[in-house]
Short mmCIF file of C-alpha atoms in Angstrom, two decimals:
data_model
loop_
_atom_site.label_atom_id
_atom_site.label_comp_id
_atom_site.label_asym_id
_atom_site.label_seq_id
_atom_site.Cartn_x
_atom_site.Cartn_y
_atom_site.Cartn_z
CA UNK H 1 84.99 163.14 102.42
CA UNK H 2 82.22 160.18 101.56
CA UNK H 3 79.62 159.23 104.60
CA UNK H 4 77.87 156.15 105.80
CA UNK H 5 74.89 155.91 108.83
CA UNK H 6 73.05 153.05 109.67
CA UNK H 7 70.52 152.88 111.78
CA UNK H 8 69.83 150.43 113.97
CA UNK H 9 72.40 149.44 115.01
CA UNK H 10 70.20 146.68 115.77
CA UNK H 11 67.37 144.99 115.08
CA UNK H 12 65.48 142.18 117.25
CA UNK H 13 61.92 140.69 115.51
CA UNK H 14 59.76 137.65 115.37
CA UNK H 15 59.47 135.65 112.43
CA UNK H 16 57.05 137.27 110.21
CA UNK H 17 57.32 140.82 111.66
CA UNK H 18 58.36 142.94 108.54
CA UNK H 19 60.78 145.85 108.66
CA UNK H 20 62.97 148.25 107.57
CA UNK H 21 66.60 149.53 107.21
CA UNK H 22 68.32 152.45 106.68
CA UNK H 23 71.04 153.63 105.48
CA UNK H 24 71.76 157.11 105.24
CA UNK H 25 74.11 158.72 103.12
CA UNK H 26 77.07 161.80 101.96
CA UNK H 27 78.40 160.97 98.75
CA UNK H 28 80.42 163.29 96.00
CA UNK H 29 79.05 161.78 93.05
CA UNK H 30 77.03 158.64 93.94
CA UNK H 31 79.06 155.85 91.43
CA UNK H 32 76.99 152.98 93.76
CA UNK H 33 74.52 152.11 96.23
CA UNK H 34 75.07 148.49 98.06
CA UNK H 35 74.19 145.65 100.53
CA UNK H 36 75.35 143.32 101.17
CA UNK H 37 74.82 140.51 103.95
CA UNK H 38 77.24 139.85 106.72
CA UNK H 39 77.26 136.30 108.05
CA UNK H 40 79.03 135.65 111.40
CA UNK H 41 83.10 134.44 110.37
CA UNK H 42 82.14 134.94 106.58
CA UNK H 43 83.04 137.80 104.46
CA UNK H 44 79.94 140.31 103.08
CA UNK H 45 77.75 138.32 100.43
CA UNK H 46 76.00 141.24 97.51
CA UNK H 47 73.17 141.95 97.69
CA UNK H 48 72.03 145.19 95.70
CA UNK H 49 73.25 147.59 93.57
CA UNK H 50 71.27 150.95 93.81
CA UNK H 51 73.09 153.85 90.61
CA UNK H 52 70.08 155.95 91.06
CA UNK H 53 67.14 158.07 93.23
CA UNK H 54 63.60 156.03 92.62
CA UNK H 55 65.43 152.62 92.01
CA UNK H 56 64.03 150.01 93.12
CA UNK H 57 65.41 145.87 93.50
CA UNK H 58 63.46 142.44 95.67
CA UNK H 59 64.86 139.18 96.34
CA UNK H 60 63.26 137.51 97.61
CA UNK H 61 61.75 139.18 100.88
CA UNK H 62 64.19 141.90 100.54
CA UNK H 63 64.04 144.82 98.53
CA UNK H 64 66.16 148.24 97.95
CA UNK H 65 65.14 152.07 97.56
CA UNK H 66 67.19 154.59 97.08
CA UNK H 67 66.50 158.43 97.10
CA UNK H 68 68.80 161.00 96.49
CA UNK H 69 70.05 161.01 100.69
CA UNK H 70 69.33 157.33 102.06
CA UNK H 71 68.64 153.46 101.36
CA UNK H 72 65.90 151.43 103.02
CA UNK H 73 66.62 147.59 103.09
CA UNK H 74 62.70 146.73 103.93
CA UNK H 75 62.41 142.69 104.92
CA UNK H 76 59.06 141.14 104.41
CA UNK H 77 57.95 138.57 106.63
CA UNK H 78 61.61 137.13 107.90
CA UNK H 79 62.92 133.29 108.63
CA UNK H 80 65.07 132.66 110.97
CA UNK H 81 68.31 131.83 107.91
CA UNK H 82 67.83 136.74 107.51
CA UNK H 83 69.61 136.61 110.72
CA UNK H 84 72.37 138.33 110.31
CA UNK H 85 74.84 142.13 109.88
CA UNK H 86 73.87 143.87 106.89
CA UNK H 87 76.12 146.02 105.35
CA UNK H 88 75.36 149.49 103.04
CA UNK H 89 78.18 150.97 100.74
CA UNK H 90 78.71 154.00 98.66
CA UNK H 91 81.05 154.25 96.35
CA UNK H 92 81.83 157.69 94.97
CA UNK H 93 84.44 158.90 93.88
CA UNK H 94 86.95 157.09 95.07
CA UNK H 95 87.49 153.51 93.97
CA UNK H 96 86.81 151.64 96.53
CA UNK H 97 83.69 151.67 99.21
CA UNK H 98 82.76 153.58 101.83
CA UNK H 99 80.79 150.88 104.20
CA UNK H 100 78.42 151.99 107.00
CA UNK H 101 79.27 149.93 110.41
CA UNK H 102 76.20 147.73 109.95
CA UNK H 103 72.59 146.60 111.22
CA UNK H 104 73.02 143.32 113.20
CA UNK H 105 69.20 141.94 112.49
CA UNK H 106 68.08 138.31 115.26
CA UNK H 107 64.85 137.58 113.29
CA UNK H 108 63.98 134.96 116.38
CA UNK H 109 61.39 131.09 116.09
CA UNK D 1 83.15 127.02 93.51
CA UNK D 2 84.50 129.69 91.82
CA UNK D 3 84.80 132.65 94.23
CA UNK D 4 87.13 134.90 95.79
CA UNK D 5 89.84 132.80 98.41
CA UNK D 6 92.27 133.62 100.89
CA UNK D 7 94.45 132.19 103.06
CA UNK D 8 95.46 132.30 105.87
CA UNK D 9 92.45 132.22 107.03
CA UNK D 10 93.65 133.22 110.32
CA UNK D 11 96.84 133.93 111.74
CA UNK D 12 98.91 134.98 115.45
CA UNK D 13 101.89 136.71 115.29
CA UNK D 14 104.01 138.25 117.82
CA UNK D 15 104.76 141.79 118.35
CA UNK D 16 106.83 142.98 115.66
CA UNK D 17 107.22 140.14 113.92
CA UNK D 18 106.31 140.67 109.42
CA UNK D 19 102.89 139.00 107.91
CA UNK D 20 102.23 137.73 104.53
CA UNK D 21 97.47 137.74 103.68
CA UNK D 22 97.60 135.81 100.76
CA UNK D 23 94.20 136.60 98.11
CA UNK D 24 93.17 134.96 94.67
CA UNK D 25 90.70 137.03 92.85
CA UNK D 26 87.65 135.34 90.98
CA UNK D 27 89.39 134.68 86.96
CA UNK D 28 88.78 137.62 84.66
CA UNK D 29 88.16 140.33 87.73
CA UNK D 30 90.89 143.39 86.61
CA UNK D 31 89.85 145.12 89.63
CA UNK D 32 91.17 144.21 93.16
CA UNK D 33 90.65 145.70 97.17
CA UNK D 34 91.98 145.38 100.54
CA UNK D 35 89.68 145.93 103.01
CA UNK D 36 90.53 146.43 107.08
CA UNK D 37 87.57 145.17 109.71
CA UNK D 38 87.69 146.08 112.92
CA UNK D 39 85.20 143.90 115.20
CA UNK D 40 82.23 145.57 115.12
CA UNK D 41 83.29 147.41 112.69
CA UNK D 42 82.21 147.75 108.26
CA UNK D 43 84.96 147.24 106.64
CA UNK D 44 87.54 150.38 106.04
CA UNK D 45 88.68 150.17 102.65
CA UNK D 46 93.22 149.79 101.46
CA UNK D 47 94.16 149.37 98.51
CA UNK D 48 93.10 149.22 95.15
CA UNK D 49 94.70 147.75 91.67
CA UNK D 50 93.14 147.88 87.90
CA UNK D 51 95.94 144.89 87.08
CA UNK D 52 99.15 144.99 88.08
CA UNK D 53 99.00 148.35 88.35
CA UNK D 54 97.91 149.21 91.88
CA UNK D 55 95.77 152.71 91.81
CA UNK D 56 94.73 153.67 94.77
CA UNK D 57 96.52 153.03 98.21
CA UNK D 58 95.51 155.93 100.23
CA UNK D 59 94.48 153.47 102.69
CA UNK D 60 96.42 152.18 103.90
CA UNK D 61 97.46 153.55 107.75
CA UNK D 62 100.77 152.97 107.68
CA UNK D 63 103.48 152.78 105.45
CA UNK D 64 104.29 149.15 107.47
CA UNK D 65 101.50 148.43 105.38
CA UNK D 66 101.83 146.89 102.14
CA UNK D 67 99.81 145.28 98.64
CA UNK D 68 101.10 143.95 95.41
CA UNK D 69 99.61 141.89 92.22
CA UNK D 70 103.09 141.66 90.17
CA UNK D 71 101.13 139.41 87.98
CA UNK D 72 98.12 140.91 87.05
CA UNK D 73 96.10 138.21 89.54
CA UNK D 74 97.38 137.11 93.44
CA UNK D 75 97.91 139.50 95.02
CA UNK D 76 99.69 139.94 98.05
CA UNK D 77 99.18 141.95 101.63
CA UNK D 78 101.86 142.21 103.64
CA UNK D 79 102.25 143.85 107.49
CA UNK D 80 105.69 145.36 108.86
CA UNK D 81 106.42 145.02 112.19
CA UNK D 82 103.50 144.42 113.16
CA UNK D 83 101.49 145.24 116.16
CA UNK D 84 98.37 145.02 118.42
CA UNK D 85 95.89 147.57 116.09
CA UNK D 86 96.99 145.95 113.35
CA UNK D 87 94.87 143.11 115.35
CA UNK D 88 91.13 142.32 112.17
CA UNK D 89 89.56 141.17 109.82
CA UNK D 90 91.44 141.84 105.79
CA UNK D 91 89.58 141.39 103.72
CA UNK D 92 89.98 141.26 99.93
CA UNK D 93 87.38 141.47 97.40
CA UNK D 94 86.95 141.95 93.01
CA UNK D 95 85.34 142.64 90.70
CA UNK D 96 85.08 143.15 86.77
CA UNK D 97 85.27 147.06 86.50
CA UNK D 98 83.62 148.95 89.07
CA UNK D 99 81.07 146.71 88.57
CA UNK D 100 79.54 144.78 92.47
CA UNK D 101 82.59 143.28 94.80
CA UNK D 102 82.90 139.84 95.48
CA UNK D 103 84.61 139.53 98.88
CA UNK D 104 86.70 136.33 100.39
CA UNK D 105 85.92 134.94 103.79
CA UNK D 106 88.85 137.16 104.68
CA UNK D 107 91.64 136.71 107.22
CA UNK D 108 91.80 136.92 110.57
CA UNK D 109 95.07 138.55 112.49
CA UNK D 110 95.99 137.85 115.74
CA UNK D 111 98.60 140.62 117.00
CA UNK D 112 99.55 139.34 120.65
#
């Protein structure tokens, strides 16, 4: 059974204070690891797909990395508008995604 | 916009009522997924369609849950005899094949 654990559950940062979110996973045959952002009352918004260990992807202040056991979402010099819940998900043998519980990120001005 | 749309956005049902939730996927997306998201949790997989074929329904919590996609585009998730534990946000996602899934805004179901 595929499993995803995200940490920390919640994180409060000052504007400009860089940090990283962790996603640990176990999966039989990784087909993809996905990062999503979810704002209150909205559906998850796609950010990145990573397929193999060593892969990295960047978008504005966000960078996602992947190893064989975990993925990190690095946030550099965050702004208040980066506040959201960040979800990690894996696609293994099944067609649907297996999600973690998310990290609730708050960036204070 | 050409994103995934869902209706209604909010639904309040009395325990025991039947409800139907609609999903309009992105045009051309052959894969369609339904997820259930409880408060403070990540989405949980319910079922998957490839065109009109329901290929995986392993996540449906009981036989009160039924999904269909008769013409390979719009999908409906039906919940019969709703219970309080069915209260959640129901998310629909679509993708082209096995690429990234794009989510709709969800339907928030409250069962009283």
